[in-house]
Amino acid sequence: MPANTTAASAKKKGRRARLLVIALVLALVAGVGYGAYWSVSTVRAPFPQTTGTLSLDGLSGPVDVKRDEYGIPQIYASTDEDLFRAQGYVQAQDRFWEMDVRRHMTAGRLSEMFGKEQVGTDAFLRTLGWHRVAQREYDTKLSADTKKYLRAYADGVNAYLKGKEGRDVSVEYAALSFGNDYTIEPWTPVDSVAWLKAMAWDLRGNMQEEIDRSLLTSRLSEKQIKDLYPAYPADLHRPIVGKGTVDKSTGKFDPAAKAGDAGTPNSPQGAAQGFRTQLSALSDALDEIPALLGPSGNGIGSNSWVVSGKYTTTGKPLLANDPHLAPQLPSVWYQMGLHCRAVSEKCRYDVAGYTFSGMPGVVIGHNQDIAWGFTNLGADVSDLYLEKVSDDGYQFGGKEVPFTTREEVIKVAGGGSRPITVRTTRNGPLLSDRSDELEKVGEKAPVTASAPDRGEGYAVSLRWTALDPGKSMDAVFKLNRAKDFKEFREAARDFEVPAQNLVYADAKGAEGHIGYQAPGRIPVRAKGHDGTMPAPGWDPKYQWDKWIPFEELPYEEDPERGYIVTANQAVIDAGSYPHLLTKDWGYGSRSQRINDLIESKTKDGGKISTDDMRTMQMDNSSEIAKLLTPHLLKIDVSDPYVREAQKLLEGWDYTQEADSGAAAYFNAVWRNVLKLAFGDKLPKEVRVKGECLNVRPADSTGPLDEQNKLVRECGRRDAESAQPDGGDRWYEVVRPLLEDEDSEWWTSAKNRRTNTATATRDELLERAMEDARWELTSKLGKDVSSWSWGRLHQLTLKNQTLGTNGPGALQFMLNRGPWNLSGGEAAVNATGWNAAGGYGVVWVPSMRMVVNVGDWDKSRWINLTGASGHAYNAHYTDQTDKWAKGELLDWPYEKQTVQARTVDTLVLTP
């Protein structure tokens, strides 16, 4: 785009932003919420200065901050420290409220900002101790260079804050000041390190599945639970690494080694299988934490794939990445370029990509030599332990061992404080101390004869790799500097938490190189313990005592097939690999679809372009629709209104476009199939909060009578994490049942409208079609021709604090949407929804990028929202419309290209 056109576009956006600000203030002054106290200047005061010159203490020389028409900054400096000091300053300009809330969350200090309602959340986070672990990392683990960069970043943030009151920093502080005397504290290096703990919590693996399996034991048999957690379908959905295992002679992973060279991973047996416990209160507590970071569950993951230059139109690799996280406003990502004017020993970085506000460096992106992307590995890095406790300690190895304890004081906005005691066993902190109900968490757990006396039940502790100090912050800077696959792998060695799949590409040689590495600190468990159920904390053989060596973790370089796909599927065939990574992979629907799309494009000599990669990112195909729709169309529907809806599925291509009536109806049928076949049979602890059923009492036997009669039970789980969620695990649950017409799962209770029950597959499918017809009639209208998936499947972007729980006027001011979206659960375009809770979007591709390796200026990128965290700034959500349509922005990297796209230049001087 020519510079004059860009400038004109920016001016138009500026005019629109001013009009929005004026409209907002008129509404506020008219008496909405706090409006009588606010003015145009209140809203505009925090907007960043993006032109001219500013003095920044500590710089050794001038730094240029160049922003394009979307407000995305590219920073140019002459030393590493100047570069990261400027990064801190610029991110604070745009996003300090977000940064401040994050650091209070990671430190368990939200009550200081938002009052007594957050005390329970703070107590839980203090028990986990994220900030304490981050402090230990900073003190004992991180390199001198990393500490230097973290200090420079903090200095930049604090230089921005110097002399400012809250209302000068963000409009949220102006709102907060009406009921709070909160003041902003200086930023510290540890505040940056602690954010990695929050991301690790989001991506911690199978803790929720471990809890859910335990909860299901109150209503389901072991066989039924096994039905609901089937094995990974390796015959249908190929793992990331096609072959290879650990070579016994070298003790290293060999991508060419044969499967027979390795042993087999631990299989579940013994005591760990037998524990059944009521973990509902812990599940409730966990729901409060994802509310701040995003819902945990099957949808949290990512897509990333890389194609060799042999199969691309550019002759060099192409790399795509789109991490799936909760929708947040502003987005969790912040686009940025960090450039040394001349790369040398004193200034070693020339990197661009996606950063986290509050943390120096680039997390995902490329430098002048390599590109990389992340997806969640999904390794099982957390275990729940049942602990037999007394007032004085806990049992371990036949002896009573004293707790490690510490006192914490939670300060509360408006005055007062709440003291708590955190007790820790050798396995980790006692989560059950944060709930009266959890004190009896093991009350119903059947245990072996060798277990300690149950008394009033067992306590619950958490062992989690992120609670041990590590070096992941070092890994970020090593990645940013890496020049080849060897240095990339060395960086991955330090990327311990959260465990991620790392994909790689460079442009060296005739066709460039591609690669993959599975990093992470992953425990080696005792024989008989597979991490799927709580373990006995009193038994020493269930302790973690070592980690999988990095040299034994799977990797690939330039595989013969010419591409690598990671989308949270299994990393490697469990039969050929000697270590247990997890039993709870994503089930591979997205990854296999990407594999199929690449193969269809490259067969017969075809080549993949940058635009092809973008098109693949927006693929909306539904695997469960391909599986289930033929069965639905075979059913002879007599009701003409239901038959009208059924006809929508005839000739449908299984794609979930926003304007598709067939996609709307199919997904409603799928939701009702899940409810009828599974949801109504699950215990209240995993069903949606407020949904009530008349059911047999849990653990009851014998005929129903006066002493043993139906009871009314209402669901307790947050709608975004309830079950059945409809993800691709449920595809594999249903797949074999479709061949078993009389399975017990096809039985359902009587329909109140028709007074009929179901006993076979086709009866239940017909009932689901009927229920879906009436559900969509109430939501979308009687005329099926007016139905569309996007009207059901909507995204609303909410500010994660005051935009969620603040007064209505503030929510109106801070939130945006809705957008009608294409895509769906387990589609490549993973606009996830929870079938138990409804059709609204609960996780999204939080950004998308396609890197044109070697010809960096032809790369493309987009963010979910925009660069700014300031409501009514022109860059608050200026990328969202394009993101929703699947469009990407040009991504300038080379200096001359950045200059051509520059709209505003700010010079920071010593």
mmCIF file of N, CA, C and O in Angstrom, residues 370-405:
data_model
loop_
_atom_site.group_PDB
_atom_site.id
_atom_site.type_symbol
_atom_site.label_atom_id
_atom_site.label_comp_id
_atom_site.label_asym_id
_atom_site.label_seq_id
_atom_site.Cartn_x
_atom_site.Cartn_y
_atom_site.Cartn_z
ATOM 1 N N ILE A 370 15.351 -17.891 10.883
ATOM 2 C CA ILE A 370 14.421 -19.001 11.103
ATOM 3 C C ILE A 370 13.036 -18.475 11.469
ATOM 4 O O ILE A 370 12.876 -17.331 11.878
ATOM 5 N N ALA A 371 12.040 -19.356 11.314
ATOM 6 C CA ALA A 371 10.676 -19.087 11.787
ATOM 7 C C ALA A 371 10.247 -20.245 12.680
ATOM 8 O O ALA A 371 10.724 -21.373 12.531
ATOM 9 N N TRP A 372 9.336 -19.967 13.616
ATOM 10 C CA TRP A 372 8.866 -21.025 14.504
ATOM 11 C C TRP A 372 7.413 -20.766 14.911
ATOM 12 O O TRP A 372 6.931 -19.633 14.898
ATOM 13 N N GLY A 373 6.746 -21.844 15.276
ATOM 14 C CA GLY A 373 5.372 -21.755 15.778
ATOM 15 C C GLY A 373 5.187 -22.729 16.921
ATOM 16 O O GLY A 373 5.968 -23.675 17.093
ATOM 17 N N PHE A 374 4.124 -22.510 17.697
ATOM 18 C CA PHE A 374 3.821 -23.327 18.877
ATOM 19 C C PHE A 374 2.430 -23.928 18.756
ATOM 20 O O PHE A 374 1.505 -23.293 18.247
ATOM 21 N N THR A 375 2.278 -25.140 19.257
ATOM 22 C CA THR A 375 0.962 -25.662 19.635
ATOM 23 C C THR A 375 1.122 -26.355 20.986
ATOM 24 O O THR A 375 2.229 -26.713 21.387
ATOM 25 N N ASN A 376 0.023 -26.572 21.667
ATOM 26 C CA ASN A 376 0.096 -27.198 22.985
ATOM 27 C C ASN A 376 0.417 -28.683 22.841
ATOM 28 O O ASN A 376 -0.299 -29.414 22.162
ATOM 29 N N LEU A 377 1.487 -29.111 23.478
ATOM 30 C CA LEU A 377 1.870 -30.518 23.434
ATOM 31 C C LEU A 377 0.843 -31.384 24.145
ATOM 32 O O LEU A 377 0.572 -32.513 23.732
ATOM 33 N N GLY A 378 0.265 -30.866 25.237
ATOM 34 C CA GLY A 378 -0.753 -31.632 25.964
ATOM 35 C C GLY A 378 -0.185 -32.700 26.868
ATOM 36 O O GLY A 378 -0.918 -33.575 27.339
ATOM 37 N N ALA A 379 1.124 -32.662 27.128
ATOM 38 C CA ALA A 379 1.730 -33.662 28.010
ATOM 39 C C ALA A 379 1.095 -33.593 29.400
ATOM 40 O O ALA A 379 0.718 -32.524 29.872
ATOM 41 N N ASP A 380 1.015 -34.748 30.044
ATOM 42 C CA ASP A 380 0.447 -34.815 31.390
ATOM 43 C C ASP A 380 1.528 -34.409 32.384
ATOM 44 O O ASP A 380 2.404 -35.204 32.744
ATOM 45 N N VAL A 381 1.482 -33.163 32.810
ATOM 46 C CA VAL A 381 2.508 -32.613 33.699
ATOM 47 C C VAL A 381 1.937 -32.254 35.061
ATOM 48 O O VAL A 381 2.550 -31.510 35.824
ATOM 49 N N SER A 382 0.756 -32.780 35.384
ATOM 50 C CA SER A 382 0.164 -32.529 36.699
ATOM 51 C C SER A 382 -0.532 -33.791 37.182
ATOM 52 O O SER A 382 -1.127 -34.524 36.397
ATOM 53 N N ASP A 383 -0.427 -34.046 38.470
ATOM 54 C CA ASP A 383 -1.131 -35.166 39.099
ATOM 55 C C ASP A 383 -1.776 -34.699 40.392
ATOM 56 O O ASP A 383 -1.202 -33.895 41.140
ATOM 57 N N LEU A 384 -2.965 -35.192 40.652
ATOM 58 C CA LEU A 384 -3.624 -35.001 41.932
ATOM 59 C C LEU A 384 -3.293 -36.179 42.836
ATOM 60 O O LEU A 384 -3.307 -37.333 42.395
ATOM 61 N N TYR A 385 -2.987 -35.888 44.094
ATOM 62 C CA TYR A 385 -2.659 -36.928 45.067
ATOM 63 C C TYR A 385 -3.653 -36.876 46.223
ATOM 64 O O TYR A 385 -3.949 -35.797 46.738
ATOM 65 N N LEU A 386 -4.153 -38.038 46.604
ATOM 66 C CA LEU A 386 -4.912 -38.146 47.841
ATOM 67 C C LEU A 386 -3.916 -38.193 48.998
ATOM 68 O O LEU A 386 -2.927 -38.943 48.949
ATOM 69 N N GLU A 387 -4.168 -37.399 50.039
ATOM 70 C CA GLU A 387 -3.262 -37.331 51.181
ATOM 71 C C GLU A 387 -4.029 -37.644 52.460
ATOM 72 O O GLU A 387 -5.115 -37.102 52.694
ATOM 73 N N LYS A 388 -3.469 -38.525 53.280
ATOM 74 C CA LYS A 388 -4.034 -38.788 54.597
ATOM 75 C C LYS A 388 -3.365 -37.823 55.576
ATOM 76 O O LYS A 388 -2.162 -37.902 55.829
ATOM 77 N N VAL A 389 -4.167 -36.875 56.108
ATOM 78 C CA VAL A 389 -3.591 -35.803 56.908
ATOM 79 C C VAL A 389 -4.157 -35.807 58.329
ATOM 80 O O VAL A 389 -5.227 -36.353 58.591
ATOM 81 N N SER A 390 -3.391 -35.168 59.218
ATOM 82 C CA SER A 390 -3.845 -34.875 60.574
ATOM 83 C C SER A 390 -3.490 -33.422 60.856
ATOM 84 O O SER A 390 -2.966 -32.726 59.979
ATOM 85 N N ASP A 391 -3.764 -32.951 62.061
ATOM 86 C CA ASP A 391 -3.415 -31.572 62.394
ATOM 87 C C ASP A 391 -1.909 -31.335 62.320
ATOM 88 O O ASP A 391 -1.455 -30.209 62.075
ATOM 89 N N ASP A 392 -1.135 -32.382 62.513
ATOM 90 C CA ASP A 392 0.316 -32.215 62.613
ATOM 91 C C ASP A 392 1.068 -32.535 61.325
ATOM 92 O O ASP A 392 2.231 -32.141 61.181
ATOM 93 N N GLY A 393 0.463 -33.256 60.405
ATOM 94 C CA GLY A 393 1.196 -33.620 59.203
ATOM 95 C C GLY A 393 0.418 -34.571 58.323
ATOM 96 O O GLY A 393 -0.803 -34.675 58.409
ATOM 97 N N TYR A 394 1.153 -35.316 57.503
ATOM 98 C CA TYR A 394 0.540 -36.224 56.537
ATOM 99 C C TYR A 394 1.346 -37.521 56.517
ATOM 100 O O TYR A 394 2.527 -37.559 56.883
ATOM 101 N N GLN A 395 0.694 -38.589 56.077
ATOM 102 C CA GLN A 395 1.355 -39.881 56.071
ATOM 103 C C GLN A 395 2.140 -40.082 54.783
ATOM 104 O O GLN A 395 1.665 -39.783 53.687
ATOM 105 N N PHE A 396 3.354 -40.608 54.945
ATOM 106 C CA PHE A 396 4.178 -40.947 53.790
ATOM 107 C C PHE A 396 5.133 -42.062 54.193
ATOM 108 O O PHE A 396 5.862 -41.944 55.185
ATOM 109 N N GLY A 397 5.080 -43.150 53.465
ATOM 110 C CA GLY A 397 5.969 -44.270 53.736
ATOM 111 C C GLY A 397 5.786 -44.870 55.117
ATOM 112 O O GLY A 397 6.743 -45.338 55.735
ATOM 113 N N GLY A 398 4.555 -44.844 55.628
ATOM 114 C CA GLY A 398 4.276 -45.423 56.920
ATOM 115 C C GLY A 398 4.593 -44.530 58.101
ATOM 116 O O GLY A 398 4.451 -44.954 59.257
ATOM 117 N N LYS A 399 4.992 -43.289 57.850
ATOM 118 C CA LYS A 399 5.312 -42.359 58.923
ATOM 119 C C LYS A 399 4.530 -41.063 58.745
ATOM 120 O O LYS A 399 4.077 -40.749 57.650
ATOM 121 N N GLU A 400 4.379 -40.327 59.838
ATOM 122 C CA GLU A 400 3.758 -39.010 59.748
ATOM 123 C C GLU A 400 4.858 -37.970 59.538
ATOM 124 O O GLU A 400 5.819 -37.896 60.302
ATOM 125 N N VAL A 401 4.691 -37.164 58.486
ATOM 126 C CA VAL A 401 5.680 -36.160 58.097
ATOM 127 C C VAL A 401 5.062 -34.785 58.307
ATOM 128 O O VAL A 401 3.893 -34.564 57.955
ATOM 129 N N PRO A 402 5.802 -33.828 58.892
ATOM 130 C CA PRO A 402 5.216 -32.493 59.093
ATOM 131 C C PRO A 402 5.017 -31.742 57.782
ATOM 132 O O PRO A 402 5.789 -31.903 56.839
ATOM 133 N N PHE A 403 3.964 -30.943 57.728
ATOM 134 C CA PHE A 403 3.733 -30.067 56.574
ATOM 135 C C PHE A 403 4.831 -29.003 56.483
ATOM 136 O O PHE A 403 5.403 -28.590 57.496
ATOM 137 N N THR A 404 5.071 -28.540 55.285
ATOM 138 C CA THR A 404 5.745 -27.259 55.086
ATOM 139 C C THR A 404 4.642 -26.209 55.038
ATOM 140 O O THR A 404 3.702 -26.342 54.246
ATOM 141 N N THR A 405 4.711 -25.198 55.881
ATOM 142 C CA THR A 405 3.628 -24.217 55.948
ATOM 143 C C THR A 405 4.159 -22.811 55.733
ATOM 144 O O THR A 405 5.334 -22.523 55.966
#
